XYZ file of C-alpha atoms in Angstrom:
528
model
C 15.617 110.647 73.981
C 17.194 107.568 72.499
C 19.725 109.709 70.553
C 20.766 111.306 73.928
C 21.109 108.018 75.642
C 23.130 106.456 72.829
C 25.883 109.037 73.350
C 26.411 108.013 77.006
C 29.470 105.817 77.521
C 32.283 105.602 80.148
C 36.048 106.174 79.894
C 38.605 105.156 82.410
C 42.425 105.196 82.514
C 45.056 104.582 85.099
C 48.560 106.080 84.561
C 51.375 105.846 87.172
C 54.974 105.153 88.019
C 56.235 101.780 89.293
C 55.988 101.698 93.032
C 58.375 99.197 94.709
C 57.738 100.202 98.342
C 57.560 97.251 100.564
C 54.342 96.098 102.265
C 53.119 97.801 105.399
C 53.466 95.969 108.710
C 50.247 94.683 110.183
C 51.443 96.126 113.542
C 51.032 99.658 112.054
C 47.381 99.067 111.092
C 45.520 96.649 113.422
C 46.321 98.379 116.721
C 45.130 101.653 115.272
C 41.675 100.136 114.438
C 41.496 98.815 118.032
C 42.356 102.287 119.218
C 39.389 103.675 117.096
C 37.065 101.077 118.626
C 38.227 102.027 122.155
C 37.462 105.642 121.503
C 34.022 104.793 120.161
C 33.398 102.541 123.191
C 34.418 105.472 125.462
C 31.977 107.759 123.685
C 29.240 105.194 124.047
C 29.891 104.190 127.635
C 26.948 104.694 130.008
C 26.704 106.171 133.443
C 24.390 104.964 136.153
C 21.475 104.914 133.798
C 23.437 102.863 131.256
C 22.490 105.369 128.656
C 25.181 106.461 126.061
C 26.623 109.899 126.506
C 25.292 110.041 130.152
C 28.674 110.952 131.585
C 30.961 111.413 128.640
C 31.117 114.197 126.061
C 31.121 112.162 122.881
C 32.339 114.685 120.399
C 36.084 114.547 121.122
C 36.165 110.804 121.125
C 34.119 110.595 117.939
C 36.425 113.059 116.087
C 39.505 111.239 117.332
C 38.112 107.836 116.245
C 37.205 109.385 112.768
C 40.728 110.668 112.443
C 42.177 107.271 113.164
C 39.979 105.468 110.667
C 40.828 108.135 108.082
C 44.580 107.513 108.726
C 44.136 103.695 108.361
C 42.160 104.112 105.161
C 44.956 106.364 103.702
C 47.617 103.833 104.673
C 45.785 100.876 103.135
C 44.879 102.926 100.071
C 48.663 102.966 99.172
C 50.399 100.229 97.267
C 52.335 99.178 100.409
C 48.852 98.841 102.093
C 47.591 96.676 99.153
C 50.681 94.461 99.380
C 50.047 93.936 103.137
C 46.367 92.950 102.561
C 47.205 90.696 99.616
C 50.045 88.762 101.428
C 48.663 88.651 105.073
C 45.486 86.740 105.453
C 45.647 86.970 109.301
C 45.860 90.867 109.075
C 42.782 90.895 106.801
C 40.875 88.750 109.335
C 41.996 91.034 112.244
C 40.847 94.101 110.266
C 37.472 92.510 109.530
C 36.962 91.661 113.248
C 37.908 95.208 114.335
C 35.623 96.723 111.722
C 32.720 94.629 112.924
C 33.184 96.128 116.376
C 33.456 99.640 114.893
C 30.348 99.231 112.823
C 28.372 98.052 115.870
C 29.484 100.900 118.011
C 28.690 103.466 115.304
C 25.213 101.997 114.995
C 24.705 102.102 118.824
C 25.735 105.690 119.017
C 23.752 106.735 116.079
C 20.635 105.054 117.572
C 21.270 106.890 120.838
C 21.491 110.258 119.185
C 18.305 109.560 117.225
C 16.563 108.694 120.483
C 17.705 111.962 122.122
C 20.042 110.189 124.557
C 22.648 113.026 124.658
C 24.086 115.284 127.251
C 21.635 117.681 128.883
C 22.011 121.115 127.398
C 23.433 120.059 124.037
C 22.280 122.431 121.395
C 21.166 121.834 117.841
C 24.572 122.927 116.330
C 26.431 120.451 118.523
C 24.081 117.620 117.647
C 24.695 118.426 113.983
C 28.396 118.212 114.542
C 27.955 114.762 116.235
C 25.807 113.525 113.305
C 28.374 114.823 110.757
C 31.141 112.970 112.661
C 29.044 109.731 112.735
C 28.556 110.028 108.953
C 32.350 110.453 108.503
C 32.969 107.450 110.693
C 30.524 105.368 108.543
C 32.191 106.579 105.405
C 35.637 105.592 106.604
C 34.513 102.175 107.933
C 32.696 101.550 104.669
C 35.786 102.462 102.606
C 37.951 100.113 104.631
C 35.569 97.230 104.351
C 34.209 97.778 100.798
C 37.248 99.409 99.054
C 40.439 98.422 100.745
C 39.634 94.808 101.670
C 37.817 94.421 98.366
C 40.879 95.696 96.455
C 43.007 92.928 98.035
C 40.396 90.260 97.194
C 40.082 91.356 93.557
C 43.878 91.562 93.079
C 44.138 87.962 94.328
C 41.242 87.018 92.099
C 42.791 88.611 89.018
C 45.970 86.540 89.640
C 44.102 83.425 90.616
C 45.910 83.215 93.953
C 48.398 85.328 95.960
C 50.440 87.221 93.347
C 54.179 87.907 93.651
C 55.092 91.281 94.952
C 56.347 92.416 91.524
C 52.938 91.987 89.891
C 50.859 93.699 92.639
C 51.331 97.243 91.155
C 50.148 96.282 87.774
C 47.162 94.299 89.178
C 46.243 97.294 91.275
C 46.124 99.473 88.202
C 43.872 96.837 86.449
C 41.579 96.539 89.405
C 41.227 100.369 89.814
C 40.090 100.527 86.169
C 37.712 97.550 86.513
C 36.165 99.072 89.708
C 35.638 102.353 87.865
C 34.062 100.511 84.973
C 31.728 98.712 87.365
C 30.405 102.127 88.479
C 30.466 103.683 85.036
C 28.362 100.886 83.558
C 25.245 102.955 84.450
C 26.316 105.085 81.462
C 26.133 102.145 79.111
C 26.883 98.476 79.319
C 26.262 96.728 75.940
C 30.016 96.181 75.725
C 33.229 96.898 77.626
C 36.912 96.685 76.873
C 40.252 97.189 78.586
C 43.747 97.563 77.176
C 46.634 96.796 79.573
C 49.905 98.161 78.308
C 52.915 96.697 80.171
C 55.927 98.880 79.371
C 59.219 97.067 79.674
C 57.845 93.543 78.959
C 59.823 92.070 76.042
C 58.959 88.835 74.197
C 61.699 86.367 73.246
C 61.321 84.269 70.186
C 59.905 81.296 72.100
C 57.214 83.207 73.966
C 56.419 85.325 70.970
C 56.081 82.333 68.717
C 53.642 80.532 71.051
C 51.390 83.645 70.977
C 51.625 84.515 67.317
C 47.865 84.469 66.612
C 47.143 86.862 69.430
C 49.861 89.316 68.133
C 48.405 89.572 64.639
C 44.664 89.757 65.243
C 43.671 92.572 62.800
C 40.407 93.270 64.711
C 42.109 93.798 68.111
C 39.507 91.394 69.511
C 39.253 89.888 72.976
C 42.564 88.419 73.958
C 44.519 90.125 71.225
C 47.994 91.542 72.007
C 50.529 93.754 70.382
C 54.273 93.520 70.752
C 55.430 97.144 70.504
C 59.126 96.389 71.058
C 59.100 98.495 74.280
C 56.239 96.607 75.894
C 53.166 94.485 75.348
C 49.580 95.699 74.790
C 46.859 93.269 75.876
C 43.186 93.794 75.231
C 40.156 92.237 76.875
C 36.606 92.741 75.478
C 33.098 91.557 75.788
C 29.796 92.540 74.126
C 26.182 91.690 74.711
C 23.002 93.610 73.925
C 21.274 92.185 76.978
C 22.855 91.806 80.347
C 22.954 92.777 83.990
C 25.163 95.376 85.635
C 28.458 93.685 86.516
C 28.364 91.058 83.784
C 30.855 92.796 81.583
C 33.525 93.336 84.227
C 33.016 89.696 85.400
C 33.802 88.605 81.798
C 36.780 90.841 81.559
C 38.148 89.582 84.958
C 37.819 86.026 83.727
C 39.821 86.826 80.545
C 42.542 88.536 82.629
C 42.711 85.763 85.138
C 43.300 83.155 82.409
C 46.007 85.103 80.572
C 49.372 83.538 81.473
C 51.200 85.925 79.083
C 49.869 88.936 80.999
C 51.053 87.379 84.323
C 54.491 86.834 82.799
C 54.666 90.455 81.553
C 53.577 91.968 84.805
C 56.512 90.294 86.564
C 59.068 91.719 84.090
C 61.910 93.703 85.623
C 61.042 97.371 85.798
C 57.589 96.779 84.143
C 55.111 99.674 84.377
C 51.457 99.360 83.565
C 49.046 101.855 81.907
C 45.357 100.935 81.615
C 42.820 102.289 79.184
C 39.156 101.107 79.429
C 35.646 101.846 78.128
C 32.088 100.876 78.748
C 29.757 101.517 75.735
C 26.229 102.405 74.782
C 26.370 101.853 71.040
C 25.264 104.726 68.847
C 27.205 104.147 65.658
C 28.079 100.532 64.805
C 26.444 97.435 65.991
C 27.039 95.802 69.384
C 29.935 93.426 68.731
C 33.375 92.660 70.012
C 35.058 94.215 66.913
C 33.154 97.439 67.618
C 34.164 97.352 71.319
C 36.547 100.012 72.512
C 39.536 100.340 72.757
C 40.144 100.355 68.989
C 43.678 100.242 67.573
C 45.342 101.618 64.396
C 45.916 98.330 62.629
C 45.813 98.984 58.841
C 44.526 95.910 56.985
C 46.382 97.074 53.853
C 49.814 97.027 55.632
C 52.339 94.365 55.093
C 54.110 92.882 58.061
C 57.320 92.961 56.002
C 57.198 96.717 55.991
C 57.267 97.116 59.716
C 60.376 98.936 61.042
C 61.591 100.025 64.380
C 62.162 103.505 65.926
C 63.353 104.259 69.382
C 61.139 105.430 72.206
C 62.158 108.268 74.525
C 62.967 105.917 77.385
C 65.135 103.656 75.442
C 64.401 100.458 73.596
C 62.655 99.916 70.270
C 59.053 100.632 69.352
C 57.650 98.191 66.774
C 55.343 100.390 64.722
C 52.872 99.236 62.049
C 53.677 100.421 58.531
C 50.963 102.612 56.874
C 50.085 102.501 53.209
C 52.247 105.593 52.555
C 55.432 104.076 53.948
C 55.394 105.953 57.296
C 56.047 104.181 60.522
C 54.024 104.752 63.620
C 53.762 102.883 66.975
C 50.867 100.999 68.462
C 47.834 103.316 69.060
C 44.684 102.611 71.061
C 41.746 104.971 71.663
C 38.294 105.157 73.182
C 35.386 107.498 72.521
C 32.324 108.911 74.286
C 29.915 110.637 72.016
C 29.842 110.655 68.286
C 32.241 111.655 65.531
C 29.524 112.960 63.267
C 31.744 113.265 60.148
C 33.514 109.959 60.467
C 32.190 108.641 57.191
C 33.554 111.672 55.320
C 36.942 111.376 57.104
C 37.216 107.744 56.018
C 36.572 108.721 52.400
C 38.664 111.834 52.335
C 41.734 110.281 54.183
C 41.356 106.961 52.372
C 41.353 105.134 55.648
C 41.378 101.365 55.380
C 39.143 99.651 57.914
C 38.176 96.027 58.313
C 34.557 95.576 57.347
C 33.725 93.950 60.634
C 34.541 97.334 62.382
C 31.582 99.782 61.840
C 32.012 102.066 64.854
C 32.934 105.678 64.340
C 35.614 105.405 67.126
C 37.906 103.556 64.688
C 38.741 106.853 62.916
C 40.503 108.107 66.146
C 43.442 105.812 66.162
C 43.607 105.833 62.438
C 43.707 109.591 62.202
C 46.283 109.732 64.967
C 48.221 107.131 63.048
C 48.185 109.355 59.943
C 49.264 112.437 61.918
C 52.136 110.602 63.594
C 53.072 108.978 60.282
C 53.213 112.415 58.619
C 55.669 113.581 61.228
C 57.774 110.541 60.701
C 57.690 111.031 56.891
C 58.755 114.653 57.278
C 61.830 113.503 59.267
C 62.447 110.591 56.819
C 62.523 113.029 53.827
C 65.568 114.823 55.438
C 67.548 111.612 55.142
C 68.737 112.034 58.728
C 68.312 108.836 60.571
C 68.946 110.535 63.906
C 65.986 112.809 63.299
C 63.875 109.823 62.438
C 65.001 108.155 65.684
C 63.886 111.214 67.563
C 60.560 111.527 65.656
C 58.526 110.608 68.787
C 61.102 111.495 71.410
C 58.998 114.156 73.202
C 55.428 114.831 74.241
C 55.130 117.797 71.879
C 55.031 115.455 68.855
C 52.233 113.523 70.400
C 50.407 116.648 71.537
C 50.543 118.146 68.029
C 49.600 114.981 66.256
C 46.729 114.341 68.744
C 45.495 117.951 68.339
C 45.595 117.625 64.581
C 43.558 114.453 64.736
C 40.794 115.483 67.169
C 40.392 118.950 65.709
C 39.072 117.370 62.544
C 36.210 115.624 64.384
C 32.711 117.167 64.329
C 30.322 116.453 67.171
C 30.453 116.186 70.950
C 33.294 114.010 71.943
C 35.376 112.783 74.872
C 38.524 110.862 73.820
C 41.384 109.082 75.465
C 44.262 107.558 73.512
C 47.557 105.779 74.253
C 50.575 105.653 71.928
C 53.227 103.058 72.765
C 56.115 105.444 71.848
C 55.053 107.548 74.784
C 54.323 104.629 77.118
C 53.587 106.538 80.290
C 51.251 109.158 78.752
C 47.471 109.102 77.970
C 46.166 111.897 75.813
C 42.667 113.264 76.539
C 40.364 115.522 74.501
C 36.990 116.883 75.362
C 34.842 119.104 73.085
C 31.133 119.930 73.061
C 28.354 119.400 75.606
C 27.113 116.172 77.101
C 30.497 114.590 77.756
C 32.960 114.910 80.580
C 36.383 113.883 81.690
C 37.800 114.014 85.241
C 41.477 113.358 86.297
C 42.221 112.396 89.937
C 45.420 111.856 91.814
C 46.308 109.025 94.238
C 49.829 108.265 95.332
C 52.152 108.027 92.294
C 49.226 107.569 89.900
C 46.590 109.506 87.978
C 43.097 108.039 87.411
C 40.836 109.306 84.529
C 37.066 108.739 84.482
C 33.906 110.149 82.872
C 32.266 110.807 86.209
C 33.574 111.609 89.649
C 32.025 108.412 90.978
C 34.517 106.539 88.770
C 37.376 108.261 90.737
C 36.456 108.597 94.373
C 37.357 105.035 95.488
C 41.038 106.037 95.044
C 41.122 109.830 94.488
C 39.995 112.437 96.967
C 40.719 115.316 94.590
C 40.303 115.749 90.851
C 40.189 118.349 88.042
C 37.534 118.509 85.340
C 38.228 119.244 81.712
C 35.990 121.904 80.106
C 34.817 121.124 76.595
C 32.547 124.126 76.058
C 34.222 127.368 77.147
C 36.459 128.939 74.571
C 39.852 130.016 75.858
C 40.015 132.883 73.304
C 36.651 134.934 72.941
C 37.995 136.161 69.644
C 38.331 132.621 68.369
C 35.276 130.920 69.878
C 35.325 127.924 67.529
C 39.020 127.103 67.315
C 39.733 127.579 70.968
C 36.713 125.615 72.231
C 37.535 122.307 73.820
C 40.515 121.085 75.785
C 43.423 118.599 75.524
C 45.396 117.159 78.331
C 48.393 115.022 78.413
C 48.279 112.885 81.517
C 51.759 111.510 82.152
C 53.079 109.383 85.008
C 54.228 111.816 87.762
C 57.870 112.720 87.968
C 57.905 112.461 91.746
C 56.599 110.185 94.354
C 53.155 111.698 94.339
C 50.832 112.673 91.528
C 50.230 116.444 91.459
C 47.168 117.704 89.672
C 48.762 121.162 89.134
C 51.560 119.409 87.161
C 49.206 118.253 84.397
C 49.602 119.759 81.025
C 46.256 121.171 79.741
C 45.703 123.170 76.530
C 42.812 124.469 74.465
C 42.205 123.043 71.018
C 44.102 125.905 69.452
C 47.158 125.119 71.497
C 46.830 127.820 74.140
C 48.328 126.693 77.432
C 45.780 126.403 80.217
C 47.813 125.608 83.321
C 45.974 123.685 86.064
C 45.834 126.003 89.034
C 44.950 125.291 92.724
C 41.566 126.676 92.196
C 40.799 124.091 89.591
C 41.313 121.268 92.036
C 38.102 119.900 93.537
C 37.818 117.910 96.695
C 35.242 115.159 96.322
C 32.180 115.491 98.499
C 30.650 112.165 97.382
C 31.933 108.983 98.935
C 31.798 105.337 97.714
C 29.162 104.741 100.532
C 27.014 107.419 98.831
C 27.469 105.895 95.481
C 26.864 102.268 96.342
């Protein structure tokens, strides 16, 4: 039993485009909530007996009120909605007041239905529809109060006050990841970590010099950072063998709130944020901050003098770390659920250098991906063509092939997520074997990845699930078992699940079709 539990961890990632839409107007939200309350009051109004439903058919009013609450929830779920709630304290107060009235009316109507105070002649099927509508109303009201308003409070808390509009998008991504980790902690909570990659944030000599110790932490420990040339990668970590649910994310929030360099980066012109997180139940490697995921590809044998620059596909330089064979690769971070059973053999066979403080098997993931990317760079280098070297990481195919080469060498049941700074708006996923899971949901211009649907549903109503067990080719059951997905920021204004690139381990394309898209039946009210 302990072996099974030890494999249970949680993965989360948030990938999206920058969204500069202005804040919603309070006048488009608050009156709609009053409208919903009025419809509920009409449904609950009494006749001569003063009993709810005595003279009014409630169902039309209930359904209309539910539709209104759903519309308001969708509006506030968007980044313009978050910007409104973050910047307008009076609007938040008005929403809270309206929701209190809505909650009271829903409870009154629910009690009346339970007591049998309904229209004479109503049949069982109709009562079921009324009960279903009341449940939807409660779900929507809960989401508005517990998810939308809490999102604004947590964004303000992460900043330590009302953030500037430019930083809200990045803070939203961080909070989505932290909220998912809160729920995923039931899968394991002896440690938790979060990498925030801010693409487009560039250090000048003064800022970089003041943070030199953070930039060169070989263990990628709590508060470490990496200057990738095309952005900054920040990591926050905490580890404790004994603790309560919520302790880890509380510690991560505190680290984030105190990080002035992150605040500076989030406000950079055109900055885009990708978040990669993990909550751990240690199986291989002690519970410690150095063993906390994400792990990076820092090679302790590399010399800083050997570091060179290559260009990333969106312009600008990537500052890679030099490997012991002279190849250049960008910053890599990865997280793992499950176990890489042959990690010790891979370390020996591939001559991977790892700091002695790091004893988790997850470290081989970024290191193996580093070697695969470095091999690609070395092939290009051997041609003597600098333009080919410049383009070594210019497309997702290089990342897909290197990622597939790395994960195909792992034995065991694994779920993996990795981020490579040269492809700043892509997270690579791999799933193979039983006992692990990865789900990808869509919300606005962003994708959210989580190990369970309950890590997604606060923001995503629909998702797809990777399949780590079914071979895509019956004639090659071993080689084609497992799936890889490259989750890139959506090209348009909205994330489309059918646009995701999914492949089997042997490289066979497995397009995401409409039938693969699942609409969530569970809500945050159910979960909480």
